[in-house]
Coordinates of C-alpha atoms in Angstrom, one line a residue:
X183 CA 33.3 -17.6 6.5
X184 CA 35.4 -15.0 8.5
X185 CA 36.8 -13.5 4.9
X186 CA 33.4 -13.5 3.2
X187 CA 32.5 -11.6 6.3
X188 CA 35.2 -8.8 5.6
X189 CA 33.7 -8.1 2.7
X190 CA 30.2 -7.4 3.7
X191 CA 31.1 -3.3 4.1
X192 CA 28.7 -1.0 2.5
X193 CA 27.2 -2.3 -0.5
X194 CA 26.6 -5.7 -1.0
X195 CA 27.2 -8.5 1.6
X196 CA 26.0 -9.1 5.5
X197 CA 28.2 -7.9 8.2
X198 CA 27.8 -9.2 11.7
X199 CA 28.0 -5.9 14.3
X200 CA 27.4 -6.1 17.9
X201 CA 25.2 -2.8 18.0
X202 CA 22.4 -4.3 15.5
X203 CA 20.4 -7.1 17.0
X204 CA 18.9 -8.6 13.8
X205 CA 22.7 -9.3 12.5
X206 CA 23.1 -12.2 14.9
X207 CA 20.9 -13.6 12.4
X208 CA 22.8 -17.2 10.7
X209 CA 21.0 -16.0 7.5
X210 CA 22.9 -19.2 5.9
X211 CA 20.2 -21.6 8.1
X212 CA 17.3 -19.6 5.8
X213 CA 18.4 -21.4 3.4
X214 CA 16.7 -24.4 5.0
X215 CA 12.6 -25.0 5.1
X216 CA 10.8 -25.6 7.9
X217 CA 9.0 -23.2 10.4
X218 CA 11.8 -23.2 13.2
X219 CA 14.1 -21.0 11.0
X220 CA 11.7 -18.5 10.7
X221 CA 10.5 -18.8 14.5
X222 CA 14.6 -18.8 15.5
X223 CA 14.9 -15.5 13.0
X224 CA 12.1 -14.0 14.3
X225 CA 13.3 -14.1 18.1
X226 CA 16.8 -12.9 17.1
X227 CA 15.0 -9.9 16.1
X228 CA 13.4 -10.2 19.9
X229 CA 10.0 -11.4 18.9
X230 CA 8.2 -14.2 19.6
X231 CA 6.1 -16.5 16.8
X232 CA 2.7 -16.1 18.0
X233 CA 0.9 -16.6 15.1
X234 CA 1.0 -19.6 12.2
X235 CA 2.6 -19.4 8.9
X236 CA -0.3 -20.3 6.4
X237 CA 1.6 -18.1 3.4
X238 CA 3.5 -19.6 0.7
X239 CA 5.4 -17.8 -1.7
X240 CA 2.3 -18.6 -4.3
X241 CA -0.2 -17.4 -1.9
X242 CA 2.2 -14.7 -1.0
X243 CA 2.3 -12.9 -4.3
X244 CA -1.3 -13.6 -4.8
X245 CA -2.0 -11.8 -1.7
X246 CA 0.6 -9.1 -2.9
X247 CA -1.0 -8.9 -6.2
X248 CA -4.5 -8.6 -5.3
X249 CA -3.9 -5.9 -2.6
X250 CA -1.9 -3.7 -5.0
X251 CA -4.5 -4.5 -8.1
X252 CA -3.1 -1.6 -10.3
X253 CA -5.4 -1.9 -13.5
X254 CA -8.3 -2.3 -11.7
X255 CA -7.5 0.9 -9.2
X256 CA -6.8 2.6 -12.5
X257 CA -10.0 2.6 -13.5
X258 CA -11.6 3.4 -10.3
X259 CA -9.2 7.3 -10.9
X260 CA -7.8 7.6 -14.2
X261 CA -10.6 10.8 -14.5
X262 CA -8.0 12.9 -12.6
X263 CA -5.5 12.1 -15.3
X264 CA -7.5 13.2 -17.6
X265 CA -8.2 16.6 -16.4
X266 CA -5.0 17.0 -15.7
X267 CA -2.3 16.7 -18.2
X268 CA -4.4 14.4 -20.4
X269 CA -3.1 11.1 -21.8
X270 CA 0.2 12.7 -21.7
X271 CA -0.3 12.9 -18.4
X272 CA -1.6 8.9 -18.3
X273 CA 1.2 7.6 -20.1
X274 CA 4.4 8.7 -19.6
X275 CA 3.6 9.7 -15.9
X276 CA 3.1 5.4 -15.5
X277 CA 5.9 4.8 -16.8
X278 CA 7.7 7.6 -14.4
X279 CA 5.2 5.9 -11.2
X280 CA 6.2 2.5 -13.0
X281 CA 10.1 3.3 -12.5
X282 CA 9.9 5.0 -9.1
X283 CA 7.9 2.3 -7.2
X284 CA 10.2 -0.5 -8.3
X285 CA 13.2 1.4 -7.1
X286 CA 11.2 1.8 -4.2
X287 CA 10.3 -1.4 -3.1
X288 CA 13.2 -2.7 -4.2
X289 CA 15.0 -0.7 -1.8
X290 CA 12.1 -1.8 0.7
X291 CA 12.6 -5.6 -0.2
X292 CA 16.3 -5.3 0.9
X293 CA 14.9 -4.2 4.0
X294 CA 12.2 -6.5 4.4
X295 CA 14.7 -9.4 3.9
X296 CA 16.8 -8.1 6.6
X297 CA 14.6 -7.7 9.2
X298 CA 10.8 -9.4 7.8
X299 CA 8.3 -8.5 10.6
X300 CA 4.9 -7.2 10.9
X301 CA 6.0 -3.4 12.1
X302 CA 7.9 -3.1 9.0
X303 CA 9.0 0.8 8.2
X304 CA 9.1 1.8 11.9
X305 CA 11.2 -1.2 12.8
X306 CA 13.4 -0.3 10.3
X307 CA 13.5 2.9 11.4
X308 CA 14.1 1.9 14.8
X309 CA 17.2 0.1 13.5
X310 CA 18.6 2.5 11.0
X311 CA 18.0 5.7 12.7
X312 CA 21.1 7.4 15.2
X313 CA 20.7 5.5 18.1
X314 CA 19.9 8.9 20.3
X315 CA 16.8 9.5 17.9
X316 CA 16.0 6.1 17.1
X317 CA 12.5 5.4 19.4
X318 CA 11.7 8.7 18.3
X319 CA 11.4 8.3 14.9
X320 CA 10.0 4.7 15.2
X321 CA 7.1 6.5 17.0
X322 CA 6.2 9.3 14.8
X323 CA 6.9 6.3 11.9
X324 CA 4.5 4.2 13.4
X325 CA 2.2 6.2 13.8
X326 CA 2.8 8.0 10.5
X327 CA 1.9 4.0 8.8
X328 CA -0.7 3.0 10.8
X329 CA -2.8 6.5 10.0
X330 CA -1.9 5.9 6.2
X331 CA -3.4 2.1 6.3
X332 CA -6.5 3.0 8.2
X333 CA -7.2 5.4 5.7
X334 CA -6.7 3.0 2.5
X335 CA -8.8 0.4 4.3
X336 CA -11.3 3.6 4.4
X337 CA -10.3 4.6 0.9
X338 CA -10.5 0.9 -1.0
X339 CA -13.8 0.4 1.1
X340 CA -15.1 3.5 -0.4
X341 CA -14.1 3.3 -3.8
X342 CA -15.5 -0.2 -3.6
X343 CA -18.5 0.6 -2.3
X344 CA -19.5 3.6 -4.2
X345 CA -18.7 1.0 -7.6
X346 CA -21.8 -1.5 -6.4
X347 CA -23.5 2.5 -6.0
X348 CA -22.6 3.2 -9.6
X349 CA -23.9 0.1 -10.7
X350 CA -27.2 0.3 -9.4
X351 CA -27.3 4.0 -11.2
X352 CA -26.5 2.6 -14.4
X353 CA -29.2 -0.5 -14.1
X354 CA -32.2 1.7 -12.0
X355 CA -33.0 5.4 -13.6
X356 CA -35.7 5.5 -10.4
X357 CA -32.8 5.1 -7.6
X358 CA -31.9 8.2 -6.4
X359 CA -27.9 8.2 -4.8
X360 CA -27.5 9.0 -1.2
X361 CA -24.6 9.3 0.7
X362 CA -25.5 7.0 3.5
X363 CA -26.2 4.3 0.4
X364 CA -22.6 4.6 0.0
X365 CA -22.1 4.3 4.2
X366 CA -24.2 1.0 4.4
X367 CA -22.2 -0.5 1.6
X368 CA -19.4 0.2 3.6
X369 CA -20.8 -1.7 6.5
X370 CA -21.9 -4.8 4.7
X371 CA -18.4 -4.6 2.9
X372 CA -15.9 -4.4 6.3
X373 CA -18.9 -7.2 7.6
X374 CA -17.6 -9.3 4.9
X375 CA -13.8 -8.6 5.6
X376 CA -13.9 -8.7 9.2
X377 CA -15.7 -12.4 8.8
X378 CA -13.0 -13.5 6.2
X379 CA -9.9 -12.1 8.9
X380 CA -11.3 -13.9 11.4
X381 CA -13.7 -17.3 11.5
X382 CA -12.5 -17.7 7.5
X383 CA -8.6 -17.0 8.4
X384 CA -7.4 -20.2 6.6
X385 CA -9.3 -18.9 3.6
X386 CA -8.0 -16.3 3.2
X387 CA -4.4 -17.7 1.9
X388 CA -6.6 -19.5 -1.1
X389 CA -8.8 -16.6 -1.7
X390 CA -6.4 -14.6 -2.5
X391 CA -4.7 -17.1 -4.3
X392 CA -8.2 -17.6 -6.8
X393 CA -8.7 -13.6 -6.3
X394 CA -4.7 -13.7 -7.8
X395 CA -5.7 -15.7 -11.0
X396 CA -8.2 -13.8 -11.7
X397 CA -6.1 -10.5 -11.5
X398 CA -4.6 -11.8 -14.7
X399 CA -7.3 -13.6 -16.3
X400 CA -10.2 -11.0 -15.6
X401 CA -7.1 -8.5 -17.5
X402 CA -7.8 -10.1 -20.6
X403 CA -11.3 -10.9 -20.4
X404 CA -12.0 -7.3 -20.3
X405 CA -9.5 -6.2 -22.0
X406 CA -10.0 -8.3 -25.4
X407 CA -13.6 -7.0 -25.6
X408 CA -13.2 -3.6 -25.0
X409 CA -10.7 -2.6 -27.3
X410 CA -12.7 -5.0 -29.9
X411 CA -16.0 -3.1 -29.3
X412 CA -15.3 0.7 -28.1
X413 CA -14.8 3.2 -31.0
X414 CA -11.0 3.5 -31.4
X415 CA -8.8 6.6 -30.6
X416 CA -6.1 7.9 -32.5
X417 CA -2.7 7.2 -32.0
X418 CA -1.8 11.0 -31.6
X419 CA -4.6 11.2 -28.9
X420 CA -3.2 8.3 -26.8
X421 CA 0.6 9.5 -26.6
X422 CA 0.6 13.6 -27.7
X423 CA -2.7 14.6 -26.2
X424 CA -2.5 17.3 -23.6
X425 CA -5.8 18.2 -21.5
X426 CA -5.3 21.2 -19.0
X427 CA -8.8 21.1 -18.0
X428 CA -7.9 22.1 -14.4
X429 CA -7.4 25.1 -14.6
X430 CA -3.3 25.5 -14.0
X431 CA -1.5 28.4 -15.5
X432 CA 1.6 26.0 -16.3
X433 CA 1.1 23.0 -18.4
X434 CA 3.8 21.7 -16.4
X435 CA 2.0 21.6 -13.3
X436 CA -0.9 20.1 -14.8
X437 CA 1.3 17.1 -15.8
X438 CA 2.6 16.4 -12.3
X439 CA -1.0 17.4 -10.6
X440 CA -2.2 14.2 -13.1
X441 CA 0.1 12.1 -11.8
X442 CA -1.7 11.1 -8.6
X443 CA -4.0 8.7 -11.1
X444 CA -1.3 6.7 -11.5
X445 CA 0.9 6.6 -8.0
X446 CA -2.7 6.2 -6.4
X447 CA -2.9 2.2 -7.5
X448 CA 0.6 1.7 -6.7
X449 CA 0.6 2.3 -3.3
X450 CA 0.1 -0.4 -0.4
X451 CA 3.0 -2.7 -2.4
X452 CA 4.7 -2.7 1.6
X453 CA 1.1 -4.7 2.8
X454 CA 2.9 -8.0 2.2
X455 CA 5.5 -7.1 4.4
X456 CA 3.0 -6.9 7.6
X457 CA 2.3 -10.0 7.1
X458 CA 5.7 -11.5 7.4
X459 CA 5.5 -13.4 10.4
X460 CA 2.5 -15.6 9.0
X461 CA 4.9 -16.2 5.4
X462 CA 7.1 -19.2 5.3
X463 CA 10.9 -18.6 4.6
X464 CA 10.0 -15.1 4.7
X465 CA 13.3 -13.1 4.5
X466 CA 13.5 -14.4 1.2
X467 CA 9.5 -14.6 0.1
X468 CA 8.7 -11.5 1.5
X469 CA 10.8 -9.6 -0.7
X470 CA 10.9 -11.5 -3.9
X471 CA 7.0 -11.5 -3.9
X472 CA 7.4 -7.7 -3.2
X473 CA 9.3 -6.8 -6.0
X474 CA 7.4 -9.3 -8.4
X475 CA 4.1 -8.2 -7.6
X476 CA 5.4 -4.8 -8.5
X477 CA 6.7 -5.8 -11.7
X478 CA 3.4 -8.0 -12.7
X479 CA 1.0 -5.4 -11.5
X480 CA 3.2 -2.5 -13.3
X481 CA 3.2 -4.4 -16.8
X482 CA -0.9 -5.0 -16.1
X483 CA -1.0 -1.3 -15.3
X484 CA 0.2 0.2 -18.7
X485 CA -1.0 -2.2 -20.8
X486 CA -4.4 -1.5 -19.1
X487 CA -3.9 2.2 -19.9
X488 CA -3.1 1.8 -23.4
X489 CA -5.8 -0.3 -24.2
X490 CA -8.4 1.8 -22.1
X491 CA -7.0 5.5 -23.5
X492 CA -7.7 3.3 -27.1
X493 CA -11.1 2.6 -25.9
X494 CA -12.7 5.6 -24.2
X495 CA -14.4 7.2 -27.0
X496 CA -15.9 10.4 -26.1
X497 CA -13.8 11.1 -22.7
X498 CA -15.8 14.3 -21.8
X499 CA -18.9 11.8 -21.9
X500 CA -17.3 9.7 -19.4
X501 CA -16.3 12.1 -17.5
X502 CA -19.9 13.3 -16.7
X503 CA -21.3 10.0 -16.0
X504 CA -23.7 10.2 -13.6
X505 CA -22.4 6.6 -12.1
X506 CA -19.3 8.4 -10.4
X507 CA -17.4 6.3 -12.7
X508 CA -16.3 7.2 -16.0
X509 CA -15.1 3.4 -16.4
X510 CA -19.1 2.2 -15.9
X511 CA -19.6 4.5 -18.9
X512 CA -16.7 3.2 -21.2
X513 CA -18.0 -0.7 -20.8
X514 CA -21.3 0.9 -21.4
X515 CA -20.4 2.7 -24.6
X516 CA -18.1 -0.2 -25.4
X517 CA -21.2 -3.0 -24.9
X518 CA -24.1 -0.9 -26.2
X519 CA -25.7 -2.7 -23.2
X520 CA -26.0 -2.2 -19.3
X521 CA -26.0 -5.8 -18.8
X522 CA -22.4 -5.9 -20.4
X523 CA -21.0 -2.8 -18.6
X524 CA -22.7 -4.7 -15.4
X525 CA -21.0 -7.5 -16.4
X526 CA -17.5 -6.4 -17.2
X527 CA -17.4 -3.6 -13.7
X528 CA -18.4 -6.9 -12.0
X529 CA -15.3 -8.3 -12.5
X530 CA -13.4 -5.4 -11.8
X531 CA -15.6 -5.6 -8.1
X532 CA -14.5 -9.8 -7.8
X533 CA -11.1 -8.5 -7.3
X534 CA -11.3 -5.6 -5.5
X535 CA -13.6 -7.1 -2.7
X536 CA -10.3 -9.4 -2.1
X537 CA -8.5 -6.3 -2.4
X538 CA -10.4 -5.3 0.8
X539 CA -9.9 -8.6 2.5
X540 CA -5.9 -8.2 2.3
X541 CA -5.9 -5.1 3.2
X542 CA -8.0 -5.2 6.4
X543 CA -5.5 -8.2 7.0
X544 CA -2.4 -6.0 6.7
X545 CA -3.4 -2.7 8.5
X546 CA -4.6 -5.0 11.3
X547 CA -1.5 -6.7 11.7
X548 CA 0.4 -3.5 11.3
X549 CA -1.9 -2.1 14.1
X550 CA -0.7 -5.1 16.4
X551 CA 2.3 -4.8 15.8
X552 CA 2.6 -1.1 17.2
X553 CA 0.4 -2.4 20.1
X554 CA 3.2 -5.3 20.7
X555 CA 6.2 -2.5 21.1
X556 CA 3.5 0.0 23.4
X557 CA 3.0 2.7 20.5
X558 CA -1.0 2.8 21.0
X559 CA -3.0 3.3 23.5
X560 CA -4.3 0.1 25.7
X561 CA -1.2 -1.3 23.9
X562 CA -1.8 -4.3 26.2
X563 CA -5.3 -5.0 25.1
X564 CA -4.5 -4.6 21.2
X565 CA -1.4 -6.4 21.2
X566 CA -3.7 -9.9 21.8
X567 CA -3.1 -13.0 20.0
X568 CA -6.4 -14.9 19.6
X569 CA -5.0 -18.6 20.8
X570 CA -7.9 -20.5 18.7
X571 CA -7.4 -18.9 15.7
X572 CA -3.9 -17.3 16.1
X573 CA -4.8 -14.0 15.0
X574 CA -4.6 -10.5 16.6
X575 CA -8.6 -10.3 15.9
X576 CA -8.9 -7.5 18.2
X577 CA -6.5 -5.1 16.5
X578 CA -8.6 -6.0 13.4
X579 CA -11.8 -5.2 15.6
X580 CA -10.5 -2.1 15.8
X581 CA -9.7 -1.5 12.1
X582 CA -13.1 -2.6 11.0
X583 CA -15.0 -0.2 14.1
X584 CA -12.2 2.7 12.9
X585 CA -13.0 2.6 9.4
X586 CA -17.4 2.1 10.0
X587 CA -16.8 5.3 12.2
X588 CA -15.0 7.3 9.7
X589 CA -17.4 6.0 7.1
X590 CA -19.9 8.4 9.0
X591 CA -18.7 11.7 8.1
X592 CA -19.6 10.7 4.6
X593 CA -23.1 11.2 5.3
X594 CA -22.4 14.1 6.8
X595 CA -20.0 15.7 3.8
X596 CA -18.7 13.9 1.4
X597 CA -15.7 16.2 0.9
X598 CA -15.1 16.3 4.7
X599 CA -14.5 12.5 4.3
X600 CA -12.2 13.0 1.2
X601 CA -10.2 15.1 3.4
X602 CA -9.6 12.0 5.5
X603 CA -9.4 9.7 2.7
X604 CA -6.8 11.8 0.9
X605 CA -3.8 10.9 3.6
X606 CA -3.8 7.5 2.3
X607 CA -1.0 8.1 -0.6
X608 CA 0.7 11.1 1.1
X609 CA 1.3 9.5 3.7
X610 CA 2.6 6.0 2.6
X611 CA 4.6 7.2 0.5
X612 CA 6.3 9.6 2.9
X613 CA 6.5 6.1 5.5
X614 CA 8.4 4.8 2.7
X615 CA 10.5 7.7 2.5
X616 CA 12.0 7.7 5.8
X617 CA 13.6 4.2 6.5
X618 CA 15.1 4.3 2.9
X619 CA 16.7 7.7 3.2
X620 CA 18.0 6.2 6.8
X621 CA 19.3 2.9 5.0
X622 CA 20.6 5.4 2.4
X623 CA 22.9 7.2 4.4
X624 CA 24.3 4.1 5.8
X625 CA 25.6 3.5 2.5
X626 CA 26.8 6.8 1.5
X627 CA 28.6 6.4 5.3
X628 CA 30.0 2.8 4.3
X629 CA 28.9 2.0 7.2
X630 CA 27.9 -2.4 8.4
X631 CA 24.4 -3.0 6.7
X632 CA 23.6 -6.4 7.7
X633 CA 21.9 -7.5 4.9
X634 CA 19.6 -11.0 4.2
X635 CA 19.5 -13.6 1.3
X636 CA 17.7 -10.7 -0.9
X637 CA 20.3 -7.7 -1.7
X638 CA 20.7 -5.1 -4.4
X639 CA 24.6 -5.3 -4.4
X640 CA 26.5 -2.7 -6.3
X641 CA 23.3 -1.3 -7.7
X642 CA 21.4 -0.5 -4.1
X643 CA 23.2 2.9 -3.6
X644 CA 21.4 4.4 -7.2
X645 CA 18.3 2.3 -6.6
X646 CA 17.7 3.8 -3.2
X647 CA 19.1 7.3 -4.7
X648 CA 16.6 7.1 -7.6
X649 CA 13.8 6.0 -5.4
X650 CA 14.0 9.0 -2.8
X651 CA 13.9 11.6 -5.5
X652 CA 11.0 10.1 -7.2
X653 CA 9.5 9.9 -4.1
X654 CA 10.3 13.3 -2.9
X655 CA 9.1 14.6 -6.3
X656 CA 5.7 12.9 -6.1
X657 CA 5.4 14.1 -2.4
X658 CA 5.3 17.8 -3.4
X659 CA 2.6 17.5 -5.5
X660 CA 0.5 15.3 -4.5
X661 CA -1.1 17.8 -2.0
X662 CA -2.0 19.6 -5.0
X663 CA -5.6 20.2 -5.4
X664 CA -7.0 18.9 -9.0
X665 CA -8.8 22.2 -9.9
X666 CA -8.3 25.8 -9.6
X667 CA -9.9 28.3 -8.3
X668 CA -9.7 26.1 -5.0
X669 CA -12.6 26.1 -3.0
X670 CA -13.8 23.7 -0.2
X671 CA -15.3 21.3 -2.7
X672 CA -11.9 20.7 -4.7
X673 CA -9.6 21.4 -2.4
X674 CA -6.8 18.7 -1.5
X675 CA -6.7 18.3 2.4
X676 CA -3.8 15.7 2.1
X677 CA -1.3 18.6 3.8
X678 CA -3.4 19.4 6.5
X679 CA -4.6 15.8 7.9
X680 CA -0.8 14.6 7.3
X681 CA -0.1 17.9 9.6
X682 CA -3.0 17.2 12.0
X683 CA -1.4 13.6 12.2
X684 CA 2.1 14.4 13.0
X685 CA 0.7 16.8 15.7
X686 CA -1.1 13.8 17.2
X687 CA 1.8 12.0 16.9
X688 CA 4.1 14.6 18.6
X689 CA 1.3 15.4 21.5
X690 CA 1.0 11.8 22.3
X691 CA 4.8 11.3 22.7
X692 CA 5.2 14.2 25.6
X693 CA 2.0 12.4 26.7
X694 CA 2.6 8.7 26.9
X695 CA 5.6 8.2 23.8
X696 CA 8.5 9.4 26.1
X697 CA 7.8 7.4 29.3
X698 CA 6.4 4.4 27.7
X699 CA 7.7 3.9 24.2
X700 CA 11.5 2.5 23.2
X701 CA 11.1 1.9 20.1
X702 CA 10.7 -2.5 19.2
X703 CA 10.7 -4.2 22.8
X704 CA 12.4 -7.6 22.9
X705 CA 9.8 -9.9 24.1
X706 CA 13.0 -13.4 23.8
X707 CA 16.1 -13.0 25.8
X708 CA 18.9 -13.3 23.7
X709 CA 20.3 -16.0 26.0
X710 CA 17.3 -18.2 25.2
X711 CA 18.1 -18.0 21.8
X712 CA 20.5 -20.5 20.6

């Protein structure tokens, strides 16, 4: 054991150091089942198990699967794509968003299966950061992540929402669309969450175990029919059509303005990590189900695209569909029948409504979690464990009352709640950005990772490598706005609310952050331990 241990510098194998807590970890007793190991992980990371482990690795990836749903968030936005840079854009810019995000959570995996716990990134930041800067950066992290999931729980409810909306334009040429239609659909839909996350909690693991089957089945139920019925593109339009319809001087940045269509349904792949402390065996589920769900939803993705870029027929048509959705219009053209498109965007919804449910679940327990270590306000009161239901149902009270109150200033302005809506992607992936650059260096500087059961080996330093720049790369433009001129309509608010949030951030640590917050507080003694 001793000269397996003299190995573990750098690159591949754990090292035990005295400064890192989580490396007294006997990652060789994971290997064993049973709910002690992962309670006597969990408090050598300082925490106590307060909540029960109803995830299997099955359930696991199902939940992981259905949260990311790629295909079906690609037709809820592939317009943008198509305005910008065109199927050129589509195509090759999934394969590039393909590439990037399994580097990416690959890189995260490694990290989940070091240390799997419901804070995730700003844990890991904690731990990998200098130790001078360290509850520094796990604050502006934390708060950084729990911004970015509050606004995809706002974002998926929308987008969910405003679906059912489109629907009932397609089916009713009386209805007239309001904004606060969209706002009470919002309601019922966190209604139906919050009930799920809380009296149905022990659902939830088989609903998103059905809600995972039909991820993959509903794939080729749609997909058989569409390309079979829709009037078929060329070849030539599907992989060498460019569109600059946006109005961008370069063709170049066109193509990467169109690349948010397809980053936007990989995002939220990290969900499954704030969960870890109700998964079984989870340093080596957590990230195994990561990386596969990736991989499964990435395949989906493009073969989704293809099939869809095939299928669209006249794309300016779709475009100006007055559902909201240029997908609604595709099943319609494809079906000849509203019925069919009802149908077939009904399937899409089955998924996506569990989409909601694991995503309330996650931001909730993500939202604890920061409660636990004293990064919110009335950390006490939020950091709650429900002992009936052993569940932090308050923190997802306050997810659920977070996201109906945002869903107001839709009424209001619909752009003014884009402008909220659009820190969701910016902002994830820069949470993803910062532990992996600070894992990173620890490699370049050969320094004692103390890595779990999952590990990238010899190939982690160019996986991390090739995930920052990716990431970096997508991070520049992604504040892009899709259209020029810019006005208040079009423009892309993403730089400004991701600035307004770090200046929250940085005001409430001179206020509360430096007193109060010291980065993940050990709630176990170490001496109670073994």
């Amino acid at each position: 054991m001793a000269s397996d241990r003299m190995k573990m510098r750098g690159h591949n194998v754990p090292l035990k150091t005295a400064e890192d807590t989580i490396a007294e970890a006997d990652h060789e007793g994971l290997q064993r089942s049973g709910s002690n190991q992962d309670e006597m992980f969990l408090a050598r990371a300082g925490k106590k198990q307060q909540m029960n482990r109803n995830f299997g690795f099955i359930a696991t990836v199902a939940f992981s699967s259905t949260l990311l749903a790629t295909w079906e968030g690609l037709s809820s936005s592939f317009q943008a794509g198509l305005n910008n840079g065109g199927p050129v854009s589509l195509v090759y810019g999934l394969i590039l968003s393909f590439s990037g995000t399994m580097a990416m959570s690959a890189s995260l995996a490694e990290m989940a299966s070091i240390l799997p716990i419901a804070g995730a990134q700003y844990h890991w930041t904690a731990q990998f950061a200098p130790k001078g800067w360290s509850a520094f950066a796990s604050w502006m992290q934390g708060w950084i992540t729990v911004f970015a999931w509050q606004a995809t729980v706002s974002s998926v409810t929308f987008l969910v929402a405003t679906q059912v909306q489109g629907l009932v334009i397609l089916n009713y040429d009386s209805y007239t669309p309001e904004r606060w239609h969209g706002t009470m659909l919002m309601w019922a839909l966190m209604a139906l969450a919050f009930l799920v996350n809380t009296i149905g909690i022990k659902l939830l693991p088989h609903l998103e175990s059905l809600a995972g089957v039909c991820h993959v089945l509903f794939f080729f139920a749609l997909l058989i029919p569409l390309v079979y019925l829709s009037p078929q593109s060329t070849p030539e339009f599907v992989f060498t059509k460019f569109l600059n319809e946006g109005g961008w001087h370069s063709n170049g940045i066109s193509w990467c303005v169109g690349l948010l269509t397809v980053t936007f349904p990989f995002i939220g792949y990290d969900g499954v990590v704030h969960m870890s402390e109700e998964v079984s065996n989870a340093p080596t589920t957590v990230p195994r189900s990561m990386v596969l769900t990736v991989f499964i939803n990435g395949i989906l993705a493009f073969g989704w695209l293809i099939a869809l870029l095939f299928s669209v027929g006249d794309y300016k048509e779709a475009l100006d569909s007055p559902t909201g959705y240029p997908i609604i219009e595709v099943f319609h053209s494809a079906t000849k029948s509203r019925a069919g498109a009802t149908a077939m965007m009904s399937a899409i919804l089955v998924v996506t409504f569990a989409t909601d449910f694991a995503i309330l679940a996650s931001t909730s327990r993500l939202t604890w979690a920061f409660a636990r270590d004293n990064g919110l306000p009335f950390s006490k009161f939020f950091a709650h464990i429900n002992p009936t239901f052993k569940i932090p149902i308050r923190a997802i009270c306050l997810v659920t009352i977070v996201t109906i109150l945002l869903s107001l200033i839709n009424i209001a302005s619909t752009t003014a709640f884009n402008a909220v809506l659009s820190l969701a992607t910016l902002a994830l992936n820069i949470s993803y950005l910062i532990p992996v650059i600070l894992f990173f260096l620890k490699r370049v500087r050969n320094e004692p990772i103390p890595f779990g059961p999952f590990t990238l080996g010899r190939w982690g330093f160019y996986i991390n490598l090739f995930a920052i720049v990716y990431t970096v790369f997508i991070c520049i433009f992604l504040p892009f706005p899709p259209d020029q001129p810019v006005t208040k309509v079009n423009m892309n608010y993403a730089s400004p609310v991701f600035g307004a949030v770090l200046l929250f951030a940085l005001g409430d640590w001179f206020v509360r952050g430096k007193r109060l917050f010291v980065g993940p507080l050990r709630e176990v003694a170490e001496d109670d331990i073994r």
